[in-house]
CSV table of C-alpha atoms and ligand atoms in Angstrom, one decimal:
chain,number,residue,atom,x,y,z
A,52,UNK,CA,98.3,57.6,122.2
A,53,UNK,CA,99.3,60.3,124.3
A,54,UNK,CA,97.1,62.2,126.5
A,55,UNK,CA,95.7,65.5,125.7
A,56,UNK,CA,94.4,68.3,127.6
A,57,UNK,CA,92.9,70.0,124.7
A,58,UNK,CA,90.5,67.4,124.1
A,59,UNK,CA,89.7,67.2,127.9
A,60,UNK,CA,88.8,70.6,128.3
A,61,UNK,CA,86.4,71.6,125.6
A,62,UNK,CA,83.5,71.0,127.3
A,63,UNK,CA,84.6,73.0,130.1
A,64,UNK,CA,85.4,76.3,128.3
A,65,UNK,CA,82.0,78.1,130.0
A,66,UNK,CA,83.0,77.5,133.2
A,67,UNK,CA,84.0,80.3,135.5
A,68,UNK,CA,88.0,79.8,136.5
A,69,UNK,CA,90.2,79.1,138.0
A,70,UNK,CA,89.0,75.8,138.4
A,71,UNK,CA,90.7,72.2,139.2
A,72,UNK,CA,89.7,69.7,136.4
A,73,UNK,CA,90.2,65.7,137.3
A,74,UNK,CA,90.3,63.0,135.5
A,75,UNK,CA,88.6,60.0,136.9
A,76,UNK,CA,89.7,57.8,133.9
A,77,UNK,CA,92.9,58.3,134.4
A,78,UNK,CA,92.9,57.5,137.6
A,79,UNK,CA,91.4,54.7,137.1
A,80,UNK,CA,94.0,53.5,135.1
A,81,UNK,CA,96.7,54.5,137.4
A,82,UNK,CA,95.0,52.8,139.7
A,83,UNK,CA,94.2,49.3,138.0
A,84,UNK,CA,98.4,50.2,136.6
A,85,UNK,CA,99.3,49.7,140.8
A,86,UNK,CA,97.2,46.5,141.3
A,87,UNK,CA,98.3,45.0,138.5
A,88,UNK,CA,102.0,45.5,139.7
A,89,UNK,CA,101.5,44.4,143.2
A,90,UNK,CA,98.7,41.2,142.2
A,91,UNK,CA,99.9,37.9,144.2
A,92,UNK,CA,102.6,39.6,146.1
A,93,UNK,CA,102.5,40.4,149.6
A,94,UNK,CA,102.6,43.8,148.6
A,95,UNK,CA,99.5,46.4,150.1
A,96,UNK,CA,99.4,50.0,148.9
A,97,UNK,CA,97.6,52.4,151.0
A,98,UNK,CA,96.8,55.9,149.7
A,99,UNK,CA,98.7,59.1,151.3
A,100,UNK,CA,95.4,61.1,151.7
A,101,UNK,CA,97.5,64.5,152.5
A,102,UNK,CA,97.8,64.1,148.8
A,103,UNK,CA,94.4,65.1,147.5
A,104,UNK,CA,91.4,64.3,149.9
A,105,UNK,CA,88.5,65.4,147.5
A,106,UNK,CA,85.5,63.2,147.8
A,107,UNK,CA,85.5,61.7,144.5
A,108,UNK,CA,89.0,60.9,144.3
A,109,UNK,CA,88.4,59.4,147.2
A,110,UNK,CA,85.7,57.1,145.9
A,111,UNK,CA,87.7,55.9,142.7
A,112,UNK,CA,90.6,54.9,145.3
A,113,UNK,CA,88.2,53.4,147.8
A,114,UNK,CA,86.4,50.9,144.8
A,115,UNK,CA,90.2,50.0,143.9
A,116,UNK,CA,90.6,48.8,147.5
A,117,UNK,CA,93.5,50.8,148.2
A,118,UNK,CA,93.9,51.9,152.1
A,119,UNK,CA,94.5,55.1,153.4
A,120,UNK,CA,97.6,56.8,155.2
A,121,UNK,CA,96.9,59.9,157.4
A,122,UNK,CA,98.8,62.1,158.9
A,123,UNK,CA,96.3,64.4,161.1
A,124,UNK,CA,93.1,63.1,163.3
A,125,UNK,CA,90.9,65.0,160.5
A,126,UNK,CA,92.5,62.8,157.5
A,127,UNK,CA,91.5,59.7,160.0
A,128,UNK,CA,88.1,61.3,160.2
A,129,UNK,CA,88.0,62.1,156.6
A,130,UNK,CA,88.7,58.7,155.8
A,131,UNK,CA,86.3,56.7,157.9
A,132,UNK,CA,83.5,59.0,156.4
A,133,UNK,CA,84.5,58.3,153.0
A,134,UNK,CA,84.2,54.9,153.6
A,135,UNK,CA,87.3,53.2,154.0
A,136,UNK,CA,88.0,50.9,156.9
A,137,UNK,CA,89.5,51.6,160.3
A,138,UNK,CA,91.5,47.9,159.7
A,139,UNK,CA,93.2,49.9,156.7
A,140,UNK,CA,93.9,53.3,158.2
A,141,UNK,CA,97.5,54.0,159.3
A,142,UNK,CA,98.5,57.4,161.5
A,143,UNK,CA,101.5,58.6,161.1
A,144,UNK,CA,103.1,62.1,162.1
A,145,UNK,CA,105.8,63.8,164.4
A,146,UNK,CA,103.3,65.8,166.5
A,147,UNK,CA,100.0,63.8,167.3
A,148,UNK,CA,98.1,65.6,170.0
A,149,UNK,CA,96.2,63.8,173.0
A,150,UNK,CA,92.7,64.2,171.2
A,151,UNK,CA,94.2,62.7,167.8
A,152,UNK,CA,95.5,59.8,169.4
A,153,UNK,CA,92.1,59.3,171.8
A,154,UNK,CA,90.2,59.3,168.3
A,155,UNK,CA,92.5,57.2,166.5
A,156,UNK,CA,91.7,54.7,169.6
A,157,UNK,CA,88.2,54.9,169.7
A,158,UNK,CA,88.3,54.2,165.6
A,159,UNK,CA,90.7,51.1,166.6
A,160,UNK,CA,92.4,52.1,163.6
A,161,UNK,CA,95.4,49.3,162.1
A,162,UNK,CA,98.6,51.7,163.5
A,163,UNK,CA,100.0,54.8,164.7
A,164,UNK,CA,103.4,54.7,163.2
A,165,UNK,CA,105.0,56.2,166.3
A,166,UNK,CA,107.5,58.8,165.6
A,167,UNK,CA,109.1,59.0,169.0
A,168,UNK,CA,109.9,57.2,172.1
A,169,UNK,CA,108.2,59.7,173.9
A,170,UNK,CA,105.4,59.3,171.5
A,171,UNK,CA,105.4,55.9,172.8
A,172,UNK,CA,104.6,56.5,176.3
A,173,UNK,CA,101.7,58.6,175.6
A,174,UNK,CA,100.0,56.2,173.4
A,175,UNK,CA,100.4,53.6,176.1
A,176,UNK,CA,98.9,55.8,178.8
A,177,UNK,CA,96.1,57.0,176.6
A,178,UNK,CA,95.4,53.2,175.5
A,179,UNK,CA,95.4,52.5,179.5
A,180,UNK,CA,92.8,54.6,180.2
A,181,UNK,CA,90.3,53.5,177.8
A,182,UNK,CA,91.6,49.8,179.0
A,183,UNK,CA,92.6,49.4,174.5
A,184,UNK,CA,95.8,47.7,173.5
A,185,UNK,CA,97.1,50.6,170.6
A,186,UNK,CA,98.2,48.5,167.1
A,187,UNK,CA,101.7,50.5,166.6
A,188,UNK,CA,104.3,50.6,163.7
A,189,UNK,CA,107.8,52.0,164.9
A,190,UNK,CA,109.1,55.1,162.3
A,191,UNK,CA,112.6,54.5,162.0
A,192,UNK,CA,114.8,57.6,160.5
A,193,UNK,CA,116.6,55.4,158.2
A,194,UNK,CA,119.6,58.2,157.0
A,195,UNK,CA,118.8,57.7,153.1
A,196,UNK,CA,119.3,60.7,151.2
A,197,UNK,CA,116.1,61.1,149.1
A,198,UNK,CA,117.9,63.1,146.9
A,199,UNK,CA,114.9,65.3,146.4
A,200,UNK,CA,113.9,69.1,147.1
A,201,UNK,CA,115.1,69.4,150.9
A,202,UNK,CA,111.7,70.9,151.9
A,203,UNK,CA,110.5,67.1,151.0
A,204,UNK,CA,113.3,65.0,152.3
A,205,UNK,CA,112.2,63.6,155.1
A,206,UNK,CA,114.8,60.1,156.1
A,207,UNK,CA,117.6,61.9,156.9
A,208,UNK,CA,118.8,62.1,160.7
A,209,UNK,CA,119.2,66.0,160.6
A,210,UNK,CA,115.2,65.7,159.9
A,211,UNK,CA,112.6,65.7,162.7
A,212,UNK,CA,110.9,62.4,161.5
A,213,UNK,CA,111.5,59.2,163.1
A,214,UNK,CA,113.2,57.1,165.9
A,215,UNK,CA,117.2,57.3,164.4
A,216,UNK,CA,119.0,54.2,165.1
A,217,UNK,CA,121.0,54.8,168.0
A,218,UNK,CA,117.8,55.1,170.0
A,219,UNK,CA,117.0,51.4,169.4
A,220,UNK,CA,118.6,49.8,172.3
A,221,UNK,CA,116.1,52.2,174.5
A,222,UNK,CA,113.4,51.6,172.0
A,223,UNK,CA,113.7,47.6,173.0
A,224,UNK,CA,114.4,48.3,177.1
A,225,UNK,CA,110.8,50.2,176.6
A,226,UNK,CA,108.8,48.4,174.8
A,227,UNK,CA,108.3,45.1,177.1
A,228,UNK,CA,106.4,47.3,179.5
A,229,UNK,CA,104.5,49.2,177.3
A,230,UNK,CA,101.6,46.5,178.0
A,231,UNK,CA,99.0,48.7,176.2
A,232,UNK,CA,100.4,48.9,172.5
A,233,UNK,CA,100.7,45.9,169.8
A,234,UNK,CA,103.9,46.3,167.7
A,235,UNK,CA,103.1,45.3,164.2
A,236,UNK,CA,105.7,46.8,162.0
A,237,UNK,CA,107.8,49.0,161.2
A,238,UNK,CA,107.8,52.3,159.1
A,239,UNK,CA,109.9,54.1,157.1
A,240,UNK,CA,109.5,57.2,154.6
A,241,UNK,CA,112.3,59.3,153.2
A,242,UNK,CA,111.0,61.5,151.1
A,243,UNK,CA,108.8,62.9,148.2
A,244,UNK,CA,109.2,63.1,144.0
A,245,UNK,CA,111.7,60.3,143.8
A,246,UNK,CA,112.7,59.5,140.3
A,247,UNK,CA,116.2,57.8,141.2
A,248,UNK,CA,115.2,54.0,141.5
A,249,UNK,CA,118.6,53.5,143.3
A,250,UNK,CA,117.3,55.6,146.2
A,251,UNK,CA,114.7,52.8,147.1
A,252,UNK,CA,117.2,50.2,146.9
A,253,UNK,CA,119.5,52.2,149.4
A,254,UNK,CA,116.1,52.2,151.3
A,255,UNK,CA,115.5,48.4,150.9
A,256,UNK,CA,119.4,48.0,152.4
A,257,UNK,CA,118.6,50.1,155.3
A,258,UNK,CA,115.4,47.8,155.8
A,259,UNK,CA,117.0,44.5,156.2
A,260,UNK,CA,119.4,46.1,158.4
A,261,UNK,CA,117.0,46.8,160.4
A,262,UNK,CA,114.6,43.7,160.1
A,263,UNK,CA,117.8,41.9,161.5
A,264,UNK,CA,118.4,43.8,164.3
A,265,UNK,CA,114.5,43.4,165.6
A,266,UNK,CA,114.5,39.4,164.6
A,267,UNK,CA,117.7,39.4,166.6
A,268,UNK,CA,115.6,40.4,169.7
A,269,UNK,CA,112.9,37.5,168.8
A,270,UNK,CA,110.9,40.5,168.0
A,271,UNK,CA,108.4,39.3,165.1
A,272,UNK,CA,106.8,41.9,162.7
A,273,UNK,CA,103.7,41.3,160.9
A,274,UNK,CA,104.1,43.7,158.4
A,275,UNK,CA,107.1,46.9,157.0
A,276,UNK,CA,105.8,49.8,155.7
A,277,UNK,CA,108.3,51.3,153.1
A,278,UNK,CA,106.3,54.5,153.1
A,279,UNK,CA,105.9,56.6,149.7
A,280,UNK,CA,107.9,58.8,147.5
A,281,UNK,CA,107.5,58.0,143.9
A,282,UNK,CA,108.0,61.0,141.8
A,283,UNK,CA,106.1,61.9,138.5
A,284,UNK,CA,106.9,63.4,135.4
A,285,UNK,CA,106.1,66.9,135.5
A,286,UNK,CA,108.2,67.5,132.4
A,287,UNK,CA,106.0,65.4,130.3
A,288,UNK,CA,102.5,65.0,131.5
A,289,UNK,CA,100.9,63.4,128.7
A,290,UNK,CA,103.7,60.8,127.6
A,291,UNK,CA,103.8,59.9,131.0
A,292,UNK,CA,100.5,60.1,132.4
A,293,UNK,CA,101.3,56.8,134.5
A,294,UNK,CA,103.9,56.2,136.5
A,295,UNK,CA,105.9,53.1,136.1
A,296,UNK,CA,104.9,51.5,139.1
A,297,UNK,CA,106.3,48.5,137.5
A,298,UNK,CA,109.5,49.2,138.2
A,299,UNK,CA,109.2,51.3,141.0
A,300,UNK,CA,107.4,47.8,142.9
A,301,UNK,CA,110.0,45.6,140.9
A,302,UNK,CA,112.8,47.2,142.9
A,303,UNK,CA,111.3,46.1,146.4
A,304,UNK,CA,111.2,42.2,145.2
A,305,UNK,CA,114.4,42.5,144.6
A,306,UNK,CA,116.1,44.3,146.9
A,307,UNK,CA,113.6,43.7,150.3
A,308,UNK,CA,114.4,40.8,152.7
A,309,UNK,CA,110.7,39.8,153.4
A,310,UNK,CA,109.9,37.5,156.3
A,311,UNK,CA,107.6,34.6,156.1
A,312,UNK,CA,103.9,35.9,156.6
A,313,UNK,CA,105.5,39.3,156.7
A,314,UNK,CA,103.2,42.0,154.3
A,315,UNK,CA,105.0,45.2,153.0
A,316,UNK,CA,102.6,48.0,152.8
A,317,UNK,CA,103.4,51.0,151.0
A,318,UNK,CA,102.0,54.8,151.1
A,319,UNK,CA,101.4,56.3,147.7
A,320,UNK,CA,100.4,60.2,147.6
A,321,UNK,CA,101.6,61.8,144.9
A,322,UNK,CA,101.9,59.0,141.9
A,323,UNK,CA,98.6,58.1,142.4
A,324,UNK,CA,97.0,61.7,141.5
A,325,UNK,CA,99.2,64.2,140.2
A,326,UNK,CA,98.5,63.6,136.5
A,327,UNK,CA,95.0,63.4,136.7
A,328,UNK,CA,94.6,67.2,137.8
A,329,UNK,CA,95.3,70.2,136.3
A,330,UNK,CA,94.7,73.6,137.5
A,331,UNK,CA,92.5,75.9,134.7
A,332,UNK,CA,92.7,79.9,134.8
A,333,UNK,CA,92.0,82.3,132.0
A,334,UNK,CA,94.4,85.1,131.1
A,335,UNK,CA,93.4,88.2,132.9
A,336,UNK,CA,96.1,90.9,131.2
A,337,UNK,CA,99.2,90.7,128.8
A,338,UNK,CA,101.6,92.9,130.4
A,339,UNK,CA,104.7,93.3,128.8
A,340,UNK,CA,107.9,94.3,131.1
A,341,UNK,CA,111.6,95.5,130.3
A,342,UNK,CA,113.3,92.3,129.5
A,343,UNK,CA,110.0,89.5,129.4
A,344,UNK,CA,106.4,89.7,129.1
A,345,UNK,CA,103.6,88.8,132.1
A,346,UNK,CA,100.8,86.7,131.7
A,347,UNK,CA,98.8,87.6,134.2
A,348,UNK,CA,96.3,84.7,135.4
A,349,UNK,CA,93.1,84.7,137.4
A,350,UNK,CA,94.6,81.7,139.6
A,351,UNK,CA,97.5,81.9,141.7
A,352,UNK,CA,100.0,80.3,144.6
A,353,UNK,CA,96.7,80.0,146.6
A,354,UNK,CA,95.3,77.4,144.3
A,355,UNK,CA,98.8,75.6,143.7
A,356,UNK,CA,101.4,76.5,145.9
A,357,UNK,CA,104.0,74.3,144.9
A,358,UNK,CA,105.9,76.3,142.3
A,359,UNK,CA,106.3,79.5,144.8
A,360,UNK,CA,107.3,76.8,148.0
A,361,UNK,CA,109.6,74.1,146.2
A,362,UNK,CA,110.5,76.2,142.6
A,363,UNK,CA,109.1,72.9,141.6
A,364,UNK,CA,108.2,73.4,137.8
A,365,UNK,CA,104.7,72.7,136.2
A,366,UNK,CA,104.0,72.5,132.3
A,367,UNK,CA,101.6,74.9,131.6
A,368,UNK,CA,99.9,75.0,128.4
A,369,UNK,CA,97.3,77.2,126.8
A,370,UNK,CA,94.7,75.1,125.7
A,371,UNK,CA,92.8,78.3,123.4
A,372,UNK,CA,95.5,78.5,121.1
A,373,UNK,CA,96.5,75.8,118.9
A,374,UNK,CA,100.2,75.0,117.7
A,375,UNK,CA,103.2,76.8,118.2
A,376,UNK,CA,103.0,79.8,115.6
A,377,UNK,CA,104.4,83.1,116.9
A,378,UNK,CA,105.5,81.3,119.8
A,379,UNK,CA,106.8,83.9,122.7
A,380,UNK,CA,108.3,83.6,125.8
A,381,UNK,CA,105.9,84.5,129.3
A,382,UNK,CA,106.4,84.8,132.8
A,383,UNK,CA,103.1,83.2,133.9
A,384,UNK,CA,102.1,84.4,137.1
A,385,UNK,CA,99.1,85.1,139.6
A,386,UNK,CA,97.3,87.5,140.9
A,387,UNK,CA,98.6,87.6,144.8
A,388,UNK,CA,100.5,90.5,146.0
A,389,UNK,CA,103.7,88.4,146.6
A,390,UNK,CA,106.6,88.5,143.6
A,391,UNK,CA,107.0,84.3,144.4
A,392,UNK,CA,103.2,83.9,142.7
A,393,UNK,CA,104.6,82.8,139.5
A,394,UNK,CA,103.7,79.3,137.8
A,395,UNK,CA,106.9,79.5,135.5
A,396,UNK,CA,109.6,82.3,134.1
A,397,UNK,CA,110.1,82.5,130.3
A,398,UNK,CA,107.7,79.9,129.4
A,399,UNK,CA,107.0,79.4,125.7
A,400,UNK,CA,104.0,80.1,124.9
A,401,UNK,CA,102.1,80.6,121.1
A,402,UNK,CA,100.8,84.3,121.3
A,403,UNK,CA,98.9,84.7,124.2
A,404,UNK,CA,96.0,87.1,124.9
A,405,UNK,CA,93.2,88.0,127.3
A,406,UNK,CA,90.8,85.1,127.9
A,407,UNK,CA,93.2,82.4,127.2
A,408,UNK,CA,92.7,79.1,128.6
A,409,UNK,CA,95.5,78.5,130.2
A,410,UNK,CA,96.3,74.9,132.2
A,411,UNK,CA,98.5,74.0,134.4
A,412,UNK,CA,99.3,70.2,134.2
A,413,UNK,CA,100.3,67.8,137.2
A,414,UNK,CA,98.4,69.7,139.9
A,415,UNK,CA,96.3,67.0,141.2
A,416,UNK,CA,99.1,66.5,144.1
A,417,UNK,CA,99.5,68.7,146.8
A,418,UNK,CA,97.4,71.3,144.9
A,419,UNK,CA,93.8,71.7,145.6
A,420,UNK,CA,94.5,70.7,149.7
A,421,UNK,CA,97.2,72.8,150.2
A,422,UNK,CA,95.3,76.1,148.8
A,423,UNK,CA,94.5,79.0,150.8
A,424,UNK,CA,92.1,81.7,151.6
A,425,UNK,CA,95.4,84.7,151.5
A,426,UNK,CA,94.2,88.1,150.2
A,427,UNK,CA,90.5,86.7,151.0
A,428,UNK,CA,90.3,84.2,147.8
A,429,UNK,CA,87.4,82.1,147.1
A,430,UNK,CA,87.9,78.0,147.4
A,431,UNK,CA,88.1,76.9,143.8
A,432,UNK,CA,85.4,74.5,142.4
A,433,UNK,CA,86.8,70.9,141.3
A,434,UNK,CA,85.3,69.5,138.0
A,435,UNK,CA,85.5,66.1,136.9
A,436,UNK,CA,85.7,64.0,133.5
A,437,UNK,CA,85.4,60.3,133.2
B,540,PLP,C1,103.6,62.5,152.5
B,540,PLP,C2,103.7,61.1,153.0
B,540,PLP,C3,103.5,60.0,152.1
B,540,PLP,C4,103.2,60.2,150.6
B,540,PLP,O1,104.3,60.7,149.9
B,540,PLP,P1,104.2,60.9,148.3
B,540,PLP,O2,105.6,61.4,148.0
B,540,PLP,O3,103.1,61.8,148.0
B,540,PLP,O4,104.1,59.5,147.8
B,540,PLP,C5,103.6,58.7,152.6
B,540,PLP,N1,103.9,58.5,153.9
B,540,PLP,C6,104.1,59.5,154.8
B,540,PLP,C7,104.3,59.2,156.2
B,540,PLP,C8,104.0,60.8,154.4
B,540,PLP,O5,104.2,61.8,155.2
């Protein structure tokens, strides 16, 4: 059966908006859906934090034994007080300050995935001093077009990520006397809301390109770290409330060269909590303009940021009024004195009016921990169902 936010909601109608509403069942069962696609393969999913980092989400992911991918010394800190190991933590990012990398030490955390050669040198000096040898994954720009939104393609080599290939012969003069760090894999991530399978297996081709060159070099690598990417359906939140991680893990078994004892460890953000938010508001005013007609809401780009950053589209639905009958078409925008806070232009909506519930599906990724205090707004509350 498909899923419904109508029926999710009801209880929630007193509540004062806008307010982010989670669904711990469901991701549950996204969850269970992304160990049951990986069980007896070498294949270890760790959880891109950046993602969502609210405490219960947290938990769910934490009881499903997923581990955690940061990219800031906070989402390291965040993650060792919600529980989850230091053995299970990796660190990636292009700009890791001195005091990031001195706490990621003292945590002994599994790797920084080094995004630089220059990167390298510092970790090595910093492990020196506390007398630590640094577990490390090399971030190699792999030049795979994500074929995403270009704000969130990130394996290109005209993007700041990474170590680009024609840095490797200096990569493997270095590394010999950098006595202080513990190579254990390599990383790679190209990019976010993927939907074109093919992509990955472009990815997987670059891999084993690159597995060869190290093996070459008698350089042995516990573990590759394909990084994350998989897209959702925003288009159709309820038919496809899971991702089909079947597939998405299907085309790594096929396509990946894996090395004996090797583990491939992958960094899911977005496919792991995007459908189990949504963002509720209540209609504030029906304004109607020259050639379309506002609704104005009480949330706005400072709760969910995405549509006025990427255009990226949301389905919004209002869950007061049922059907389609007299069925109009709304800008749906916010409240913020900016003309990008808008959710969605000429949106079909039934008639809309003052007080409407209105929500606004798929915003449990990159919504509630990229929102902002602009014009003075107070943090949203987070309410959960399970
Ligand atoms: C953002 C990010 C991810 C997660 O990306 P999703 O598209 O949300 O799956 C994984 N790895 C790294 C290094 C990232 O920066």
């Amino acid at each position: 059966m498909a899923y419904s936010m109508k029926d999710q909601v009801v209880n929630l109608k007193k509540q004062a908006t806008p307010f982010y509403h989670y669904d711990l069942a469901l991701l549950d069962n996204t969850l269970d859906a992304i160990n049951r696609a990986v069980e007896n393969t070498c294949f270890k999913v760790h959880y891109a934090i950046k993602a969502n980092a609210n405490d219960e989400i947290l938990e769910r992911i934490r009881l499903k034994g997923l581990g955690i991918d940061c990219v800031s010394g906070n989402e390291v800190k965040k993650a060792i007080q919600s529980g989850f190991s230091p053995k299970n933590i990796a660190f990636a990012g292009v700009g890791k300050t001195d005091d990031e990398i001195n706490y990621g030490l003292d945590q002994e955390i599994f790797t920084f995935n080094v995004e630089s050669i220059a990167e390298l040198h510092v970790i090595n000096e910093l492990a020196q001093v506390k007398g630590k040898i640094a577990g490390i994954a090399i971030r190699l720009n792999p030049n795979v077009n994500a074929k995403t939104h270009h704000y969130i393609t990130t394996g290109l080599e005209e993007n700041k990520f990474g170590i680009n290939a024609w840095e490797l012969p200096e990569l493997f003069d270095v590394l010999p006397r950098l006595t202080n760090l513990n190579l254990k894999g390599i990383h790679f991530h190209i990019g976010s809301q993927i939907n074109d399978l093919t992509v990955f297996k472009s990815l997987c081709n670059r891999v084993n390109d690159f597995q060869t060159q190290f093996k070459e070099r008698g350089i042995i690598l516990d573990h590759v770290n394909v990084g994350g990417g998989l897209g959702v359906n925003y288009s159709a939140p309820n038919e496809a409330s899971i991702p089909n991680f079947e597939s998405f893990f299907q085309v790594f078994k096929d396509f990946l060269k894996v090395q004996p004892n090797q583990e491939v460890h992958f960094e899911l953000g977005r496919s792991v909590v995007a459908q189990c938010g949504s963002l509720i508001s209540r209609v504030l005013y029906i304004k109607e303009g020259i050639k379309t007609n506002f609704a104005i809401l009480d949330a706005g780009m400072t709760e969910l940021i995405r549509p006025a950053l990427y255009q990226s589209f949301h389905k919004i639905e209002n869950l007061s009024q049922l059907g389609e009958a007299n069925a109009k078409k709304y800008d749906v925008v916010g409240p913020i004195c900016e003309s990008s806070d808008c959710f969605g232009k000429a949106i079909d909506l039934p008639e809309t009016k003052r007080g409407d519930l209105i929500a606004i599906r798929s915003a449990g990724a990159y919504g509630e921990v990229m929102s902002s205090f602009y014009n003075l707004r107070e943090k949203a509350k987070a309410y959960y169902v399970s």
